PDB file of C-alpha atoms in Angstrom:
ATOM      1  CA  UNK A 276       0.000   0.000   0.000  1.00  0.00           C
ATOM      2  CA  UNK A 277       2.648   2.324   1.025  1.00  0.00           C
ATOM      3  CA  UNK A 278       3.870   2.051  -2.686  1.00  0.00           C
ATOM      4  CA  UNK A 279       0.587   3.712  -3.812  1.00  0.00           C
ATOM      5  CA  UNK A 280       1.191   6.980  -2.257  1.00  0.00           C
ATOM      6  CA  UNK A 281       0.188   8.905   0.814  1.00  0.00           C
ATOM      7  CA  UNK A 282      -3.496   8.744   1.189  1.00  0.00           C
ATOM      8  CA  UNK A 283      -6.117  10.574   0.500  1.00  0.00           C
ATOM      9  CA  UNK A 284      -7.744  10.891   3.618  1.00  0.00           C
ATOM     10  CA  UNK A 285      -5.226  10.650   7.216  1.00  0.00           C
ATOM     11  CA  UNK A 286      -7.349   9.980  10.487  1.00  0.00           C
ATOM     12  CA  UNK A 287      -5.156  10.514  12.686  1.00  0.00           C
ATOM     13  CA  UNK A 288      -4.048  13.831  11.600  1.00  0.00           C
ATOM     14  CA  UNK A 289      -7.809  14.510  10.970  1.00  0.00           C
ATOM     15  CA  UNK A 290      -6.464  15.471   7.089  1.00  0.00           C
ATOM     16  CA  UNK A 291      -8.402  15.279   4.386  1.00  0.00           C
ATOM     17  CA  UNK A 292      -7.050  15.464   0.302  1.00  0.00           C
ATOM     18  CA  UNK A 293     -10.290  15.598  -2.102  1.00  0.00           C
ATOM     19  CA  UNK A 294      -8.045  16.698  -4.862  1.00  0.00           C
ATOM     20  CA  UNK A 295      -5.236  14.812  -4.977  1.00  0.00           C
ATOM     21  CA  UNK A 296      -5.720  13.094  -7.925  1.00  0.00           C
ATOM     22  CA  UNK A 297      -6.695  16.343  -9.961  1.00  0.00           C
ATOM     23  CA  UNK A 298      -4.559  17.415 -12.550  1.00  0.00           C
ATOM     24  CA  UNK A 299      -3.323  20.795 -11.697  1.00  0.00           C
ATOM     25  CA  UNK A 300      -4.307  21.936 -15.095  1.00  0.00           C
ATOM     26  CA  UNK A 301      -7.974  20.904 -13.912  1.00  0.00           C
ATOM     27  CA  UNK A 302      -7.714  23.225 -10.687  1.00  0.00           C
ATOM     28  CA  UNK A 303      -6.520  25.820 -12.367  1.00  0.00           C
ATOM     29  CA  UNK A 304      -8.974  26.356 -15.190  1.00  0.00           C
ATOM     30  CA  UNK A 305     -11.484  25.824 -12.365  1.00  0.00           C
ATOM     31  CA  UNK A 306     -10.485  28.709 -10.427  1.00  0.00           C
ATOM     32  CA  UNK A 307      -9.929  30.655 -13.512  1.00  0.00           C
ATOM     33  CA  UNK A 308     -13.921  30.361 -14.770  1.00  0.00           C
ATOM     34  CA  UNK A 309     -14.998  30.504 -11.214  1.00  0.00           C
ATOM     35  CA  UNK A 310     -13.003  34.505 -11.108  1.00  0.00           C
ATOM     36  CA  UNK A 311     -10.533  33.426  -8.462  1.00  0.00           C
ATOM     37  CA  UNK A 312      -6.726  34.118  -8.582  1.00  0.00           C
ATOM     38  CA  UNK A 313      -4.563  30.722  -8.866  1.00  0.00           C
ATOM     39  CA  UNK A 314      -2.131  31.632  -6.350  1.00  0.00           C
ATOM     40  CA  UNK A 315       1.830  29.471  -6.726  1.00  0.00           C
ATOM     41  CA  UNK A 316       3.716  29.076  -3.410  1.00  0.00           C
ATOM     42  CA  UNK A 317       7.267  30.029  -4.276  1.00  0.00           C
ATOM     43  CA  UNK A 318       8.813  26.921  -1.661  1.00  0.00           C
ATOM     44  CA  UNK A 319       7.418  24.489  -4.640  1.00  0.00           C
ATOM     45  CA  UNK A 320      10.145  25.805  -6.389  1.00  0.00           C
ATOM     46  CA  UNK A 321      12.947  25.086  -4.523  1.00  0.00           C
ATOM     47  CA  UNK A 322      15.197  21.787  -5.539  1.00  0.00           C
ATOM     48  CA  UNK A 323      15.494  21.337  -1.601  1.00  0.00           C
ATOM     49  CA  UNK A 324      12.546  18.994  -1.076  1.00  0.00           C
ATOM     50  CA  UNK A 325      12.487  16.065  -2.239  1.00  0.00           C
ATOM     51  CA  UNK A 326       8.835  15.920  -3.799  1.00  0.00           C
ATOM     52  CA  UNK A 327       9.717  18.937  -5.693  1.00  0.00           C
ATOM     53  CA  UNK A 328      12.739  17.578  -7.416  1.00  0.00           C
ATOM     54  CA  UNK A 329      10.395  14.295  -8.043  1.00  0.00           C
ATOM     55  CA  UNK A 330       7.950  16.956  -9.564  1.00  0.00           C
ATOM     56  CA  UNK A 331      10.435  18.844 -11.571  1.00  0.00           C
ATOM     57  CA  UNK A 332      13.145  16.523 -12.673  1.00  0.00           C
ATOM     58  CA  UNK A 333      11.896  13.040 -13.038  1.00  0.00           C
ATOM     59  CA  UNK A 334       8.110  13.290 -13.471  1.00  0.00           C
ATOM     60  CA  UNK A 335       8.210  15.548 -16.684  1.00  0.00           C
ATOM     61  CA  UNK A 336      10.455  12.432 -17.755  1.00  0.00           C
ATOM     62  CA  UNK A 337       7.657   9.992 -17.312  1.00  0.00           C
ATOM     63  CA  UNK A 338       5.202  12.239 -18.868  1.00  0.00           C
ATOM     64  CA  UNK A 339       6.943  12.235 -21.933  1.00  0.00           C
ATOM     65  CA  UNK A 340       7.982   8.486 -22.204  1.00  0.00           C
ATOM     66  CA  UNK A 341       4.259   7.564 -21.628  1.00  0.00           C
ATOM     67  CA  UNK A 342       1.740  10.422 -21.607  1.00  0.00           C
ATOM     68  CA  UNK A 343      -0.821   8.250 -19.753  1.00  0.00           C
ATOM     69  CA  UNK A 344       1.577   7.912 -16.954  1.00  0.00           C
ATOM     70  CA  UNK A 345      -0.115  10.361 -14.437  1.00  0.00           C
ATOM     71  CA  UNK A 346      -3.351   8.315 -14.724  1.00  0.00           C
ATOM     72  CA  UNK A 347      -1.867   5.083 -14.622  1.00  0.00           C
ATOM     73  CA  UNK A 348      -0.156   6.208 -11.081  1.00  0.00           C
ATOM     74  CA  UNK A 349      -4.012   7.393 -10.206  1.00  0.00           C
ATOM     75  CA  UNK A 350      -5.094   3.469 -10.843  1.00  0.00           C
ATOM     76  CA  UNK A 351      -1.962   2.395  -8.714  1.00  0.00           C
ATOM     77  CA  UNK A 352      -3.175   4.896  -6.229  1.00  0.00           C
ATOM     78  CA  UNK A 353      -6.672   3.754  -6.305  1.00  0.00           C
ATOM     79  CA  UNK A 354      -5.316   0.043  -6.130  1.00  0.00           C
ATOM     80  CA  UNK A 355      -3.240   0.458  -2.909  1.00  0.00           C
ATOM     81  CA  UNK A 356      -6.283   2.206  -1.109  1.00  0.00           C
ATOM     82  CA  UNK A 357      -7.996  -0.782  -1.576  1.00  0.00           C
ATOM     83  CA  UNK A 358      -4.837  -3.104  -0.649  1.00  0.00           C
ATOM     84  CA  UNK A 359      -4.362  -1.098   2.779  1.00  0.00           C
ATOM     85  CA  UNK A 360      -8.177  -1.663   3.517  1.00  0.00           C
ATOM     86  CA  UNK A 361      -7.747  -5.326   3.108  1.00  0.00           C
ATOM     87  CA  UNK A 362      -4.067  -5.781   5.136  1.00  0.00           C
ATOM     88  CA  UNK A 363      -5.588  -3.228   7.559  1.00  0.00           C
ATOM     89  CA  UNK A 364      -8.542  -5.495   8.346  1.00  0.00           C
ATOM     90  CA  UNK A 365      -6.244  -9.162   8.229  1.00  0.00           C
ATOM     91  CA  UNK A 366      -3.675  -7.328  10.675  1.00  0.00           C
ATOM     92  CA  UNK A 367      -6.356  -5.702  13.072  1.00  0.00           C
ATOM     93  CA  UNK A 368      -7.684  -9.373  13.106  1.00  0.00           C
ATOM     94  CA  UNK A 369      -4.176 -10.941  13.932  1.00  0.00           C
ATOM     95  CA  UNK A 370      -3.121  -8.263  16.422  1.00  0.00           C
ATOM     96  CA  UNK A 371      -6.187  -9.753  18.617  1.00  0.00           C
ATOM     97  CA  UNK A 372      -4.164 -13.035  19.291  1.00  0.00           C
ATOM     98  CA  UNK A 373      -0.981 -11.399  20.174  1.00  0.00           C
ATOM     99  CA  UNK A 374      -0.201 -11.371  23.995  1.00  0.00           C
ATOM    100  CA  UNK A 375       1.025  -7.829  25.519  1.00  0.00           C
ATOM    101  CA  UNK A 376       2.810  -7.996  28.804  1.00  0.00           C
ATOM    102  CA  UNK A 377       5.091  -5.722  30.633  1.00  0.00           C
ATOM    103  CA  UNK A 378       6.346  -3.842  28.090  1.00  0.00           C
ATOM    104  CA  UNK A 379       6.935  -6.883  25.076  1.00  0.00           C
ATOM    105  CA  UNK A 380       4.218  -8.147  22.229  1.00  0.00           C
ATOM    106  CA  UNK A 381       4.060 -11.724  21.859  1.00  0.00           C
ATOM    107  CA  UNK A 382       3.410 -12.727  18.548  1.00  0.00           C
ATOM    108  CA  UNK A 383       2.432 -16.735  19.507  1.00  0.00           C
ATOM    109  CA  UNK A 384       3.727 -19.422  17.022  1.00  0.00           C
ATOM    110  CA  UNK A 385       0.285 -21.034  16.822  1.00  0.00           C
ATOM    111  CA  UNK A 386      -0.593 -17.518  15.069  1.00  0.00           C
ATOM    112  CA  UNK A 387       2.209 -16.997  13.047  1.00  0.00           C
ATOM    113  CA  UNK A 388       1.394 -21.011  11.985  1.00  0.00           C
ATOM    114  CA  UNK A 389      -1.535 -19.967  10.129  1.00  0.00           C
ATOM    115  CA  UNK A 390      -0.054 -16.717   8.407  1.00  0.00           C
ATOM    116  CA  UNK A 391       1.480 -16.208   4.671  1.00  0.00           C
ATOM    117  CA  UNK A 392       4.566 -14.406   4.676  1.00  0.00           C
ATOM    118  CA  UNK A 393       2.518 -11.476   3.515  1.00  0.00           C
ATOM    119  CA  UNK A 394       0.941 -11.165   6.698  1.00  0.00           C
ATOM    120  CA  UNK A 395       3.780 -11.979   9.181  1.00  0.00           C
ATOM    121  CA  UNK A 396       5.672  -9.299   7.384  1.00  0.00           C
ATOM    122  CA  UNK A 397       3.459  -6.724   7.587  1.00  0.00           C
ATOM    123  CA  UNK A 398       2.032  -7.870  11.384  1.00  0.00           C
ATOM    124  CA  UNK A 399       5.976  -7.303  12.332  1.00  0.00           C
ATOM    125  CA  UNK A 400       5.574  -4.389  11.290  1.00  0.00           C
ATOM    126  CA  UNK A 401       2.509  -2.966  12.862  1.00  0.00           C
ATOM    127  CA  UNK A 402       3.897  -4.329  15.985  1.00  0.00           C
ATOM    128  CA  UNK A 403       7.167  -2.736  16.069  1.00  0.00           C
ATOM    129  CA  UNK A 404       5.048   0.395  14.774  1.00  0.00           C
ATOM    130  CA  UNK A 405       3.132   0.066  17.849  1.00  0.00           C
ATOM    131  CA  UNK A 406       6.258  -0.103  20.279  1.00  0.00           C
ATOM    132  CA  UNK A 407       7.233   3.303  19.153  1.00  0.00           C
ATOM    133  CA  UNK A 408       9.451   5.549  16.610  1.00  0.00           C
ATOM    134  CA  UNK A 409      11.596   4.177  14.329  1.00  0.00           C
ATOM    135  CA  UNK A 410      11.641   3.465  10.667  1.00  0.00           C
ATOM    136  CA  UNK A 411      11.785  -0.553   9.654  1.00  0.00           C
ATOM    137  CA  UNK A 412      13.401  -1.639   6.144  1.00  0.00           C
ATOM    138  CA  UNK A 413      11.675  -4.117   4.615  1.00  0.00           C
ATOM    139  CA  UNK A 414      15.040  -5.988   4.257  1.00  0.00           C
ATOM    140  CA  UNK A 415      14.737  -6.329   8.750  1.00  0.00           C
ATOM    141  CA  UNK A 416      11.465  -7.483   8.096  1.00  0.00           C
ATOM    142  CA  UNK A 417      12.536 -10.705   5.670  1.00  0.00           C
ATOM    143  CA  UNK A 418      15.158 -11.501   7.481  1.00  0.00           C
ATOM    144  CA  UNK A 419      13.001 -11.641  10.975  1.00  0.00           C
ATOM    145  CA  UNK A 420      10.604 -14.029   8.950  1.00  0.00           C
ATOM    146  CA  UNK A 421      13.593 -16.140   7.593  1.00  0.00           C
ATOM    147  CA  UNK A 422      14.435 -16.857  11.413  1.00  0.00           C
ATOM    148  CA  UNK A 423      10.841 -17.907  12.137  1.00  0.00           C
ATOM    149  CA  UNK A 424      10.659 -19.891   9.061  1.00  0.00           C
ATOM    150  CA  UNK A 425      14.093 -21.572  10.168  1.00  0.00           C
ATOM    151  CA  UNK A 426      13.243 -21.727  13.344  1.00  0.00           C
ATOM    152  CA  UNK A 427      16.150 -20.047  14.941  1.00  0.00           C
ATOM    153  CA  UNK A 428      15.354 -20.208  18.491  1.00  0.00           C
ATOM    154  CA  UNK A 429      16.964 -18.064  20.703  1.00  0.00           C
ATOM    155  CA  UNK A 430      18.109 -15.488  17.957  1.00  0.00           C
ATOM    156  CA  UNK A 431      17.513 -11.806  18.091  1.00  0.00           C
ATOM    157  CA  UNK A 432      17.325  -8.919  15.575  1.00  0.00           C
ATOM    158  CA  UNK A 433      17.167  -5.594  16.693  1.00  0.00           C
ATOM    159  CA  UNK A 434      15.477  -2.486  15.221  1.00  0.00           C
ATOM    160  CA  UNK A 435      15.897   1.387  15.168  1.00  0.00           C
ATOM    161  CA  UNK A 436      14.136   3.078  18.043  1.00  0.00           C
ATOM    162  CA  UNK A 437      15.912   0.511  20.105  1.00  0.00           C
ATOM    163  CA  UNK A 438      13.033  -2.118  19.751  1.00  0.00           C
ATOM    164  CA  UNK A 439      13.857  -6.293  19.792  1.00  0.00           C
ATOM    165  CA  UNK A 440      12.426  -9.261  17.943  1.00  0.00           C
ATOM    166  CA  UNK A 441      13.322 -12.658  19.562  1.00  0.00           C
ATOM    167  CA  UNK A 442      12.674 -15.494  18.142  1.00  0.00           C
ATOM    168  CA  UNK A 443      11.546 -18.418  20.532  1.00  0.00           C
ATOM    169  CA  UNK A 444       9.705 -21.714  20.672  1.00  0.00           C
ATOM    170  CA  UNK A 445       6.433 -19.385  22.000  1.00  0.00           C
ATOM    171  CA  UNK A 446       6.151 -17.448  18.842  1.00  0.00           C
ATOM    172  CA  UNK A 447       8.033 -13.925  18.331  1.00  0.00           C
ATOM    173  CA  UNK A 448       8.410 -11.546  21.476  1.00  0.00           C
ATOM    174  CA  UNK A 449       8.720  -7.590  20.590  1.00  0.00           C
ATOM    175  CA  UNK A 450      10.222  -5.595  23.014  1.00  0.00           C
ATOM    176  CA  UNK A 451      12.037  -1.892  23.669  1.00  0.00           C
ATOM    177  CA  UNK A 452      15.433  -2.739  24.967  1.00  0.00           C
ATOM    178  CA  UNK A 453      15.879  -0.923  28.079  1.00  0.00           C
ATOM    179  CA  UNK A 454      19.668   0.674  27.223  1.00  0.00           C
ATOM    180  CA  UNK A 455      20.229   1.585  31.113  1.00  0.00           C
ATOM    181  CA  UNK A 456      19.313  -2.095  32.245  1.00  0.00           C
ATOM    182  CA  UNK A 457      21.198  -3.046  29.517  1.00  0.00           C
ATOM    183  CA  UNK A 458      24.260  -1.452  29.789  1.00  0.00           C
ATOM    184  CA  UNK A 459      24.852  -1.588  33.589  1.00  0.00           C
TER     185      UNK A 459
END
């Protein structure tokens, strides 16, 4: 899903984007029959920002090598909306049999039994998302699921944001290291 794009509409930041899929070309002829000024923000300019070199440099690119690009990324867009609904549902519905104690998320090996690799991955992933900050690769991610799928008891991977995954005959425990305890 995350390939798709941000989304259109972000809950938790009570953010709503009715237009992002409208060509700018669209808005602005829109504005111009309705008698209001189109008004260009000067920062969109700027080579600093990532999304604005994207829009500048590489997208124009696209354009030309296939002119239907823009709404073949809509369809993508459109496409992962309805992926994230269905993973969002499937990992709501596995986060119900994990076990949370002090502090760690148990991930139990009878669930994970039952899972695709598509779902363990991204259940990893809400879970460490849940213990707090931190961006996981995808690389951490498949090679946490190639230790539960060799069943590599007693190994460990750790994540940024200082967050655990041990592996174990139980299932998968999640937990923020404590550096202080850790350390001495």
């Amino acid at each position: 899903p995350a390939l798709g794009g941000m989304p259109g509409q972000d809950a938790q930041r009570s953010l709503l984007r009715p237009l992002l899929l409208t060509p700018r070309t669209t808005l602005e002829a829109f504005l111009k029959n309705s008698g209001y000024p189109w008004r260009v923000d000067e920062s969109n300019f700027s080579r600093d920002a990532t999304r604005n070199r994207f829009r500048h440099d590489l997208l124009p690119g696209l354009v030309a090598e296939n002119p239907a690009y823009l709404d073949a990324a809509a369809r993508v867009w459109r496409m992962a909306r309805v992926d994230e609904a269905h993973w969002s549902v499937q990992i709501s519905a596995a986060l119900a049999g994990a076990q949370r104690k002090s502090g760690s998320i148990l991930l139990p090996a009878a669930l994970l039994a039952d899972f695709t690799s598509a779902l363990r991955l991204r259940l990893y992933k809400a879970v460490l998302d849940e213990l707090g900050p931190g961006q996981t690769l995808g690389e951490s991610l498949l090679a946490l699921d190639a230790l539960w799928t060799n069943a590599s008891s007693g190994k460990a991977l750790r994540f940024p944001g200082d967050k655990e995954a041990r592996i174990s005959k139980p299932g998968i425990r999640f937990r923020v290291i404590d550096r202080k305890m850790e350390c001495g």
